[in-house]
Amino acid sequence: EVQLQASGGGLVQAGGSLRLSCAASGFTSDDYAIGWFRQAPGKEREGVSCINSGDGTTYYADSVRGRFTISSHNAKNTVYLQMNSLKPEDTAVYYCAATDSVDYGLAFAMLTMQYWGNGTLVTVSS
């Protein structure tokens, strides 16, 4: 059974940084993708970033490209989301999710997440 555990959220001032972690377990192959999503109060869930565990390719939403960096430490089965230059509009509950549907690119993978972890709250004050 695939399990995902997100951590690292907190309160930060605008312009600051946070690093989120997603600890994954239970995968039966090395070919999967892990993505980060967020949901702000009253808004729909938004895909933020994704990484292919096999080849390391990455995907970013336009709203975070250039500020957020996703990376993986495969030996630790952990994916990180380094968030820099945070803005108040980045405030949300952040979730990590995973899928083994990686054959059609990461944008498609973001739409087909099969497993979801808990959320971690990120609050950016102005």
mmCIF file of N, CA and C in Angstrom:
data_model
loop_
_atom_site.group_PDB
_atom_site.id
_atom_site.type_symbol
_atom_site.label_atom_id
_atom_site.label_comp_id
_atom_site.label_asym_id
_atom_site.label_seq_id
_atom_site.Cartn_x
_atom_site.Cartn_y
_atom_site.Cartn_z
ATOM 1 N N GLU A 1 0.837 -1.191 0.000
ATOM 2 C CA GLU A 1 0.000 0.000 0.000
ATOM 3 C C GLU A 1 0.880 1.251 0.000
ATOM 4 N N VAL A 2 0.610 2.134 -0.966
ATOM 5 C CA VAL A 2 1.366 3.377 -1.055
ATOM 6 C C VAL A 2 0.892 4.333 0.031
ATOM 7 N N GLN A 3 1.852 4.899 0.739
ATOM 8 C CA GLN A 3 1.539 5.897 1.758
ATOM 9 C C GLN A 3 2.422 7.117 1.552
ATOM 10 N N LEU A 4 1.828 8.276 1.769
ATOM 11 C CA LEU A 4 2.525 9.543 1.598
ATOM 12 C C LEU A 4 2.317 10.387 2.849
ATOM 13 N N GLN A 5 3.380 11.015 3.318
ATOM 14 C CA GLN A 5 3.310 11.837 4.521
ATOM 15 C C GLN A 5 3.965 13.177 4.226
ATOM 16 N N ALA A 6 3.159 14.225 4.216
ATOM 17 C CA ALA A 6 3.671 15.574 3.954
ATOM 18 C C ALA A 6 3.992 16.277 5.259
ATOM 19 N N SER A 7 5.030 17.099 5.233
ATOM 20 C CA SER A 7 5.408 17.874 6.415
ATOM 21 C C SER A 7 6.152 19.123 5.974
ATOM 22 N N GLY A 8 6.381 20.023 6.922
ATOM 23 C CA GLY A 8 7.203 21.190 6.649
ATOM 24 C C GLY A 8 6.475 22.510 6.549
ATOM 25 N N GLY A 9 5.161 22.476 6.637
ATOM 26 C CA GLY A 9 4.420 23.730 6.557
ATOM 27 C C GLY A 9 4.656 24.607 7.770
ATOM 28 N N GLY A 10 4.190 25.839 7.682
ATOM 29 C CA GLY A 10 4.348 26.758 8.796
ATOM 30 C C GLY A 10 3.961 28.162 8.412
ATOM 31 N N LEU A 11 4.315 29.091 9.282
ATOM 32 C CA LEU A 11 4.022 30.504 9.059
ATOM 33 C C LEU A 11 5.304 31.218 8.663
ATOM 34 N N VAL A 12 5.244 31.976 7.590
ATOM 35 C CA VAL A 12 6.424 32.697 7.115
ATOM 36 C C VAL A 12 5.987 34.053 6.580
ATOM 37 N N GLN A 13 6.872 35.019 6.638
ATOM 38 C CA GLN A 13 6.568 36.332 6.082
ATOM 39 C C GLN A 13 6.754 36.325 4.567
ATOM 40 N N ALA A 14 6.066 37.210 3.916
ATOM 41 C CA ALA A 14 6.218 37.350 2.471
ATOM 42 C C ALA A 14 7.684 37.571 2.126
ATOM 43 N N GLY A 15 8.130 36.894 1.087
ATOM 44 C CA GLY A 15 9.524 36.955 0.685
ATOM 45 C C GLY A 15 10.380 35.857 1.308
ATOM 46 N N GLY A 16 9.827 35.157 2.275
ATOM 47 C CA GLY A 16 10.568 34.105 2.948
ATOM 48 C C GLY A 16 10.520 32.783 2.219
ATOM 49 N N SER A 17 11.069 31.766 2.875
ATOM 50 C CA SER A 17 11.182 30.444 2.255
ATOM 51 C C SER A 17 10.709 29.358 3.220
ATOM 52 N N LEU A 18 10.240 28.266 2.635
ATOM 53 C CA LEU A 18 9.914 27.054 3.371
ATOM 54 C C LEU A 18 10.275 25.861 2.500
ATOM 55 N N ARG A 19 10.556 24.730 3.130
ATOM 56 C CA ARG A 19 10.763 23.499 2.377
ATOM 57 C C ARG A 19 9.794 22.443 2.885
ATOM 58 N N LEU A 20 8.982 21.958 1.981
ATOM 59 C CA LEU A 20 8.062 20.880 2.285
ATOM 60 C C LEU A 20 8.695 19.539 1.939
ATOM 61 N N SER A 21 8.331 18.520 2.707
ATOM 62 C CA SER A 21 8.811 17.164 2.450
ATOM 63 C C SER A 21 7.634 16.223 2.273
ATOM 64 N N CYS A 22 7.808 15.251 1.398
ATOM 65 C CA CYS A 22 6.801 14.202 1.202
ATOM 66 C C CYS A 22 7.528 12.869 1.287
ATOM 67 N N ALA A 23 7.302 12.156 2.371
ATOM 68 C CA ALA A 23 7.908 10.842 2.556
ATOM 69 C C ALA A 23 6.983 9.788 1.974
ATOM 70 N N ALA A 24 7.513 8.991 1.048
ATOM 71 C CA ALA A 24 6.698 8.009 0.337
ATOM 72 C C ALA A 24 7.143 6.599 0.661
ATOM 73 N N SER A 25 6.189 5.690 0.667
ATOM 74 C CA SER A 25 6.516 4.289 0.889
ATOM 75 C C SER A 25 5.486 3.413 0.190
ATOM 76 N N GLY A 26 5.870 2.163 -0.081
ATOM 77 C CA GLY A 26 4.928 1.199 -0.625
ATOM 78 C C GLY A 26 4.924 1.048 -2.122
ATOM 79 N N PHE A 27 5.790 1.799 -2.829
ATOM 80 C CA PHE A 27 5.820 1.645 -4.282
ATOM 81 C C PHE A 27 6.452 0.308 -4.651
ATOM 82 N N THR A 28 5.887 -0.329 -5.675
ATOM 83 C CA THR A 28 6.398 -1.621 -6.109
ATOM 84 C C THR A 28 7.270 -1.495 -7.359
ATOM 85 N N SER A 29 7.380 -0.282 -7.897
ATOM 86 C CA SER A 29 8.281 -0.064 -9.023
ATOM 87 C C SER A 29 9.001 1.256 -8.802
ATOM 88 N N ASP A 30 9.988 1.519 -9.665
ATOM 89 C CA ASP A 30 10.747 2.765 -9.564
ATOM 90 C C ASP A 30 10.203 3.830 -10.509
ATOM 91 N N ASP A 31 9.122 3.541 -11.185
ATOM 92 C CA ASP A 31 8.586 4.441 -12.206
ATOM 93 C C ASP A 31 7.279 5.039 -11.719
ATOM 94 N N TYR A 32 7.393 6.186 -11.087
ATOM 95 C CA TYR A 32 6.195 6.851 -10.605
ATOM 96 C C TYR A 32 6.468 8.350 -10.538
ATOM 97 N N ALA A 33 5.426 9.107 -10.334
ATOM 98 C CA ALA A 33 5.553 10.558 -10.203
ATOM 99 C C ALA A 33 4.915 10.998 -8.890
ATOM 100 N N ILE A 34 5.545 11.970 -8.289
ATOM 101 C CA ILE A 34 4.980 12.580 -7.080
ATOM 102 C C ILE A 34 4.749 14.051 -7.353
ATOM 103 N N GLY A 35 3.575 14.501 -7.004
ATOM 104 C CA GLY A 35 3.220 15.889 -7.236
ATOM 105 C C GLY A 35 2.808 16.604 -5.966
ATOM 106 N N TRP A 36 2.915 17.918 -6.037
ATOM 107 C CA TRP A 36 2.417 18.775 -4.950
ATOM 108 C C TRP A 36 1.212 19.561 -5.460
ATOM 109 N N PHE A 37 0.216 19.618 -4.611
ATOM 110 C CA PHE A 37 -1.005 20.351 -4.906
ATOM 111 C C PHE A 37 -1.295 21.278 -3.730
ATOM 112 N N ARG A 38 -2.116 22.282 -3.959
ATOM 113 C CA ARG A 38 -2.495 23.147 -2.856
ATOM 114 C C ARG A 38 -3.947 23.567 -3.008
ATOM 115 N N GLN A 39 -4.538 23.858 -1.876
ATOM 116 C CA GLN A 39 -5.917 24.334 -1.871
ATOM 117 C C GLN A 39 -6.053 25.433 -0.833
ATOM 118 N N ALA A 40 -6.387 26.613 -1.330
ATOM 119 C CA ALA A 40 -6.618 27.767 -0.468
ATOM 120 C C ALA A 40 -8.098 27.809 -0.085
ATOM 121 N N PRO A 41 -8.424 28.456 1.028
ATOM 122 C CA PRO A 41 -9.828 28.538 1.449
ATOM 123 C C PRO A 41 -10.705 29.129 0.362
ATOM 124 N N GLY A 42 -11.777 28.435 0.048
ATOM 125 C CA GLY A 42 -12.720 28.928 -0.935
ATOM 126 C C GLY A 42 -12.290 28.774 -2.375
ATOM 127 N N LYS A 43 -11.152 28.121 -2.603
ATOM 128 C CA LYS A 43 -10.644 27.954 -3.972
ATOM 129 C C LYS A 43 -10.526 26.474 -4.322
ATOM 130 N N GLU A 44 -10.456 26.220 -5.607
ATOM 131 C CA GLU A 44 -10.267 24.854 -6.068
ATOM 132 C C GLU A 44 -8.810 24.420 -5.865
ATOM 133 N N ARG A 45 -8.651 23.121 -5.788
ATOM 134 C CA ARG A 45 -7.304 22.584 -5.667
ATOM 135 C C ARG A 45 -6.494 22.881 -6.930
ATOM 136 N N GLU A 46 -5.238 23.212 -6.723
ATOM 137 C CA GLU A 46 -4.360 23.596 -7.830
ATOM 138 C C GLU A 46 -3.120 22.720 -7.846
ATOM 139 N N GLY A 47 -2.765 22.242 -9.006
ATOM 140 C CA GLY A 47 -1.517 21.504 -9.145
ATOM 141 C C GLY A 47 -0.346 22.463 -9.142
ATOM 142 N N VAL A 48 0.662 22.191 -8.361
ATOM 143 C CA VAL A 48 1.789 23.107 -8.184
ATOM 144 C C VAL A 48 3.033 22.610 -8.910
ATOM 145 N N SER A 49 3.409 21.364 -8.675
ATOM 146 C CA SER A 49 4.657 20.852 -9.244
ATOM 147 C C SER A 49 4.628 19.330 -9.197
ATOM 148 N N CYS A 50 5.493 18.719 -10.013
ATOM 149 C CA CYS A 50 5.522 17.263 -10.089
ATOM 150 C C CYS A 50 6.912 16.829 -10.525
ATOM 151 N N ILE A 51 7.321 15.642 -10.096
ATOM 152 C CA ILE A 51 8.614 15.099 -10.509
ATOM 153 C C ILE A 51 8.467 13.620 -10.837
ATOM 154 N N ASN A 52 9.144 13.211 -11.905
ATOM 155 C CA ASN A 52 9.187 11.803 -12.294
ATOM 156 C C ASN A 52 10.342 11.153 -11.553
ATOM 157 N N SER A 53 10.039 10.162 -10.752
ATOM 158 C CA SER A 53 11.082 9.527 -9.935
ATOM 159 C C SER A 53 12.103 8.803 -10.786
ATOM 160 N N GLY A 54 11.723 8.382 -11.972
ATOM 161 C CA GLY A 54 12.614 7.607 -12.811
ATOM 162 C C GLY A 54 13.652 8.445 -13.525
ATOM 163 N N ASP A 55 13.194 9.499 -14.220
ATOM 164 C CA ASP A 55 14.149 10.281 -15.022
ATOM 165 C C ASP A 55 14.386 11.681 -14.490
ATOM 166 N N GLY A 56 13.680 12.037 -13.396
ATOM 167 C CA GLY A 56 13.946 13.327 -12.772
ATOM 168 C C GLY A 56 13.328 14.523 -13.464
ATOM 169 N N THR A 57 12.533 14.288 -14.492
ATOM 170 C CA THR A 57 11.908 15.436 -15.155
ATOM 171 C C THR A 57 10.911 16.087 -14.211
ATOM 172 N N THR A 58 10.714 17.377 -14.413
ATOM 173 C CA THR A 58 9.872 18.148 -13.504
ATOM 174 C C THR A 58 8.830 18.961 -14.253
ATOM 175 N N TYR A 59 7.802 19.348 -13.510
ATOM 176 C CA TYR A 59 6.730 20.184 -14.035
ATOM 177 C C TYR A 59 6.400 21.226 -12.981
ATOM 178 N N TYR A 60 6.138 22.461 -13.463
ATOM 179 C CA TYR A 60 5.750 23.534 -12.549
ATOM 180 C C TYR A 60 4.551 24.275 -13.118
ATOM 181 N N ALA A 61 3.657 24.675 -12.239
ATOM 182 C CA ALA A 61 2.589 25.578 -12.648
ATOM 183 C C ALA A 61 3.182 26.957 -12.896
ATOM 184 N N ASP A 62 2.568 27.716 -13.774
ATOM 185 C CA ASP A 62 3.082 29.046 -14.086
ATOM 186 C C ASP A 62 3.158 29.929 -12.848
ATOM 187 N N SER A 63 2.264 29.719 -11.910
ATOM 188 C CA SER A 63 2.195 30.578 -10.732
ATOM 189 C C SER A 63 3.386 30.413 -9.792
ATOM 190 N N VAL A 64 4.126 29.313 -9.942
ATOM 191 C CA VAL A 64 5.251 29.076 -9.028
ATOM 192 C C VAL A 64 6.576 28.913 -9.744
ATOM 193 N N ARG A 65 6.550 28.845 -11.055
ATOM 194 C CA ARG A 65 7.798 28.609 -11.805
ATOM 195 C C ARG A 65 8.777 29.724 -11.529
ATOM 196 N N GLY A 66 10.015 29.340 -11.228
ATOM 197 C CA GLY A 66 11.051 30.312 -10.916
ATOM 198 C C GLY A 66 11.174 30.611 -9.432
ATOM 199 N N ARG A 67 10.161 30.216 -8.647
ATOM 200 C CA ARG A 67 10.206 30.438 -7.202
ATOM 201 C C ARG A 67 10.276 29.128 -6.422
ATOM 202 N N PHE A 68 9.628 28.104 -6.943
ATOM 203 C CA PHE A 68 9.593 26.794 -6.280
ATOM 204 C C PHE A 68 10.491 25.821 -7.026
ATOM 205 N N THR A 69 11.106 24.910 -6.280
ATOM 206 C CA THR A 69 11.925 23.867 -6.876
ATOM 207 C C THR A 69 11.566 22.526 -6.258
ATOM 208 N N ILE A 70 11.255 21.562 -7.119
ATOM 209 C CA ILE A 70 10.945 20.221 -6.640
ATOM 210 C C ILE A 70 12.167 19.335 -6.858
ATOM 211 N N SER A 71 12.424 18.450 -5.898
ATOM 212 C CA SER A 71 13.566 17.541 -6.019
ATOM 213 C C SER A 71 13.233 16.250 -5.279
ATOM 214 N N SER A 72 14.015 15.244 -5.550
ATOM 215 C CA SER A 72 13.767 13.959 -4.883
ATOM 216 C C SER A 72 15.066 13.364 -4.380
ATOM 217 N N HIS A 73 14.967 12.675 -3.276
ATOM 218 C CA HIS A 73 16.083 11.913 -2.725
ATOM 219 C C HIS A 73 15.603 10.463 -2.739
ATOM 220 N N ASN A 74 15.910 9.783 -3.819
ATOM 221 C CA ASN A 74 15.328 8.464 -4.015
ATOM 222 C C ASN A 74 15.727 7.463 -2.937
ATOM 223 N N ALA A 75 16.950 7.597 -2.435
ATOM 224 C CA ALA A 75 17.377 6.659 -1.397
ATOM 225 C C ALA A 75 16.515 6.811 -0.145
ATOM 226 N N LYS A 76 16.022 8.023 0.077
ATOM 227 C CA LYS A 76 15.174 8.279 1.245
ATOM 228 C C LYS A 76 13.700 8.212 0.900
ATOM 229 N N ASN A 77 13.400 7.974 -0.407
ATOM 230 C CA ASN A 77 11.997 7.969 -0.850
ATOM 231 C C ASN A 77 11.278 9.238 -0.413
ATOM 232 N N THR A 78 11.943 10.347 -0.587
ATOM 233 C CA THR A 78 11.385 11.628 -0.157
ATOM 234 C C THR A 78 11.465 12.639 -1.297
ATOM 235 N N VAL A 79 10.396 13.384 -1.462
ATOM 236 C CA VAL A 79 10.360 14.469 -2.434
ATOM 237 C C VAL A 79 10.233 15.786 -1.671
ATOM 238 N N TYR A 80 10.994 16.777 -2.111
ATOM 239 C CA TYR A 80 10.999 18.071 -1.448
ATOM 240 C C TYR A 80 10.413 19.140 -2.375
ATOM 241 N N LEU A 81 9.813 20.129 -1.773
ATOM 242 C CA LEU A 81 9.375 21.315 -2.505
ATOM 243 C C LEU A 81 9.974 22.521 -1.795
ATOM 244 N N GLN A 82 11.018 23.071 -2.404
ATOM 245 C CA GLN A 82 11.649 24.278 -1.861
ATOM 246 C C GLN A 82 10.878 25.477 -2.382
ATOM 247 N N MET A 83 10.336 26.255 -1.488
ATOM 248 C CA MET A 83 9.506 27.406 -1.858
ATOM 249 C C MET A 83 10.206 28.681 -1.428
ATOM 250 N N ASN A 84 10.604 29.478 -2.399
ATOM 251 C CA ASN A 84 11.281 30.746 -2.140
ATOM 252 C C ASN A 84 10.403 31.907 -2.588
ATOM 253 N N SER A 85 10.753 33.093 -2.139
ATOM 254 C CA SER A 85 10.016 34.304 -2.517
ATOM 255 C C SER A 85 8.520 34.112 -2.338
ATOM 256 N N LEU A 86 8.155 33.615 -1.188
ATOM 257 C CA LEU A 86 6.748 33.299 -0.946
ATOM 258 C C LEU A 86 5.887 34.557 -0.918
ATOM 259 N N LYS A 87 4.672 34.402 -1.421
ATOM 260 C CA LYS A 87 3.706 35.489 -1.484
ATOM 261 C C LYS A 87 2.475 35.123 -0.663
ATOM 262 N N PRO A 88 1.729 36.112 -0.203
ATOM 263 C CA PRO A 88 0.502 35.796 0.545
ATOM 264 C C PRO A 88 -0.439 34.879 -0.225
ATOM 265 N N GLU A 89 -0.435 34.999 -1.546
ATOM 266 C CA GLU A 89 -1.320 34.138 -2.338
ATOM 267 C C GLU A 89 -0.847 32.689 -2.410
ATOM 268 N N ASP A 90 0.316 32.399 -1.865
ATOM 269 C CA ASP A 90 0.761 30.999 -1.758
ATOM 270 C C ASP A 90 0.163 30.315 -0.530
ATOM 271 N N THR A 91 -0.526 31.069 0.302
ATOM 272 C CA THR A 91 -1.148 30.495 1.487
ATOM 273 C C THR A 91 -2.169 29.443 1.093
ATOM 274 N N ALA A 92 -2.009 28.243 1.641
ATOM 275 C CA ALA A 92 -2.896 27.124 1.296
ATOM 276 C C ALA A 92 -2.491 25.904 2.104
ATOM 277 N N VAL A 93 -3.338 24.896 2.047
ATOM 278 C CA VAL A 93 -2.943 23.568 2.518
ATOM 279 C C VAL A 93 -2.295 22.857 1.339
ATOM 280 N N TYR A 94 -1.094 22.365 1.558
ATOM 281 C CA TYR A 94 -0.341 21.696 0.509
ATOM 282 C C TYR A 94 -0.408 20.181 0.726
ATOM 283 N N TYR A 95 -0.681 19.465 -0.358
ATOM 284 C CA TYR A 95 -0.789 18.015 -0.341
ATOM 285 C C TYR A 95 0.209 17.421 -1.313
ATOM 286 N N CYS A 96 0.755 16.261 -0.980
ATOM 287 C CA CYS A 96 1.505 15.518 -1.976
ATOM 288 C C CYS A 96 0.683 14.313 -2.425
ATOM 289 N N ALA A 97 0.918 13.902 -3.645
ATOM 290 C CA ALA A 97 0.170 12.809 -4.240
ATOM 291 C C ALA A 97 1.085 12.045 -5.190
ATOM 292 N N ALA A 98 0.674 10.845 -5.558
ATOM 293 C CA ALA A 98 1.524 10.016 -6.405
ATOM 294 C C ALA A 98 0.703 9.231 -7.414
ATOM 295 N N THR A 99 1.358 8.908 -8.518
ATOM 296 C CA THR A 99 0.740 8.088 -9.548
ATOM 297 C C THR A 99 1.811 7.269 -10.249
ATOM 298 N N ASP A 100 1.416 6.120 -10.781
ATOM 299 C CA ASP A 100 2.352 5.354 -11.605
ATOM 300 C C ASP A 100 2.044 5.556 -13.087
ATOM 301 N N SER A 101 1.151 6.501 -13.387
ATOM 302 C CA SER A 101 0.806 6.816 -14.769
ATOM 303 C C SER A 101 1.738 7.914 -15.263
ATOM 304 N N VAL A 102 2.899 7.511 -15.760
ATOM 305 C CA VAL A 102 3.910 8.488 -16.167
ATOM 306 C C VAL A 102 4.213 8.444 -17.659
ATOM 307 N N ASP A 103 3.528 7.598 -18.395
ATOM 308 C CA ASP A 103 3.858 7.395 -19.806
ATOM 309 C C ASP A 103 3.470 8.560 -20.710
ATOM 310 N N TYR A 104 2.599 9.454 -20.245
ATOM 311 C CA TYR A 104 2.100 10.536 -21.095
ATOM 312 C C TYR A 104 2.526 11.902 -20.614
ATOM 313 N N GLY A 105 3.594 11.954 -19.840
ATOM 314 C CA GLY A 105 4.112 13.231 -19.387
ATOM 315 C C GLY A 105 3.553 13.639 -18.037
ATOM 316 N N LEU A 106 4.198 14.618 -17.456
ATOM 317 C CA LEU A 106 3.843 15.003 -16.090
ATOM 318 C C LEU A 106 2.567 15.828 -16.025
ATOM 319 N N ALA A 107 2.281 16.589 -17.067
ATOM 320 C CA ALA A 107 1.032 17.355 -17.049
ATOM 321 C C ALA A 107 -0.166 16.404 -16.963
ATOM 322 N N PHE A 108 -0.073 15.289 -17.690
ATOM 323 C CA PHE A 108 -1.127 14.276 -17.624
ATOM 324 C C PHE A 108 -1.087 13.568 -16.278
ATOM 325 N N ALA A 109 0.114 13.297 -15.800
ATOM 326 C CA ALA A 109 0.247 12.617 -14.499
ATOM 327 C C ALA A 109 -0.429 13.415 -13.391
ATOM 328 N N MET A 110 -0.340 14.744 -13.491
ATOM 329 C CA MET A 110 -0.959 15.595 -12.472
ATOM 330 C C MET A 110 -2.469 15.389 -12.420
ATOM 331 N N LEU A 111 -3.051 14.936 -13.520
ATOM 332 C CA LEU A 111 -4.498 14.735 -13.583
ATOM 333 C C LEU A 111 -4.913 13.347 -13.130
ATOM 334 N N THR A 112 -3.947 12.467 -12.925
ATOM 335 C CA THR A 112 -4.260 11.060 -12.663
ATOM 336 C C THR A 112 -3.645 10.548 -11.373
ATOM 337 N N MET A 113 -3.507 11.409 -10.399
ATOM 338 C CA MET A 113 -2.932 11.000 -9.127
ATOM 339 C C MET A 113 -3.815 9.947 -8.460
ATOM 340 N N GLN A 114 -3.174 8.887 -7.983
ATOM 341 C CA GLN A 114 -3.908 7.764 -7.420
ATOM 342 C C GLN A 114 -3.858 7.726 -5.899
ATOM 343 N N TYR A 115 -2.802 8.285 -5.354
ATOM 344 C CA TYR A 115 -2.592 8.198 -3.912
ATOM 345 C C TYR A 115 -2.377 9.594 -3.356
ATOM 346 N N TRP A 116 -2.954 9.861 -2.207
ATOM 347 C CA TRP A 116 -2.879 11.196 -1.610
ATOM 348 C C TRP A 116 -2.404 11.111 -0.176
ATOM 349 N N GLY A 117 -1.559 12.065 0.166
ATOM 350 C CA GLY A 117 -1.092 12.165 1.532
ATOM 351 C C GLY A 117 -1.906 13.168 2.316
ATOM 352 N N ASN A 118 -1.494 13.397 3.532
ATOM 353 C CA ASN A 118 -2.122 14.407 4.369
ATOM 354 C C ASN A 118 -1.723 15.790 3.888
ATOM 355 N N GLY A 119 -2.338 16.793 4.381
ATOM 356 C CA GLY A 119 -1.981 18.157 4.017
ATOM 357 C C GLY A 119 -1.119 18.808 5.072
ATOM 358 N N THR A 120 -0.380 19.804 4.638
ATOM 359 C CA THR A 120 0.407 20.605 5.562
ATOM 360 C C THR A 120 0.137 22.068 5.243
ATOM 361 N N LEU A 121 -0.159 22.864 6.263
ATOM 362 C CA LEU A 121 -0.593 24.239 6.068
ATOM 363 C C LEU A 121 0.586 25.185 5.917
ATOM 364 N N VAL A 122 0.534 25.972 4.864
ATOM 365 C CA VAL A 122 1.514 27.037 4.635
ATOM 366 C C VAL A 122 0.772 28.362 4.710
ATOM 367 N N THR A 123 1.236 29.227 5.591
ATOM 368 C CA THR A 123 0.630 30.554 5.750
ATOM 369 C C THR A 123 1.703 31.600 5.513
ATOM 370 N N VAL A 124 1.446 32.485 4.552
ATOM 371 C CA VAL A 124 2.394 33.547 4.225
ATOM 372 C C VAL A 124 1.761 34.872 4.621
ATOM 373 N N SER A 125 2.378 35.541 5.550
ATOM 374 C CA SER A 125 1.839 36.815 6.014
ATOM 375 C C SER A 125 2.425 37.972 5.219
ATOM 376 N N SER A 126 1.626 39.012 5.055
ATOM 377 C CA SER A 126 2.080 40.173 4.269
ATOM 378 C C SER A 126 2.772 41.208 5.140
#
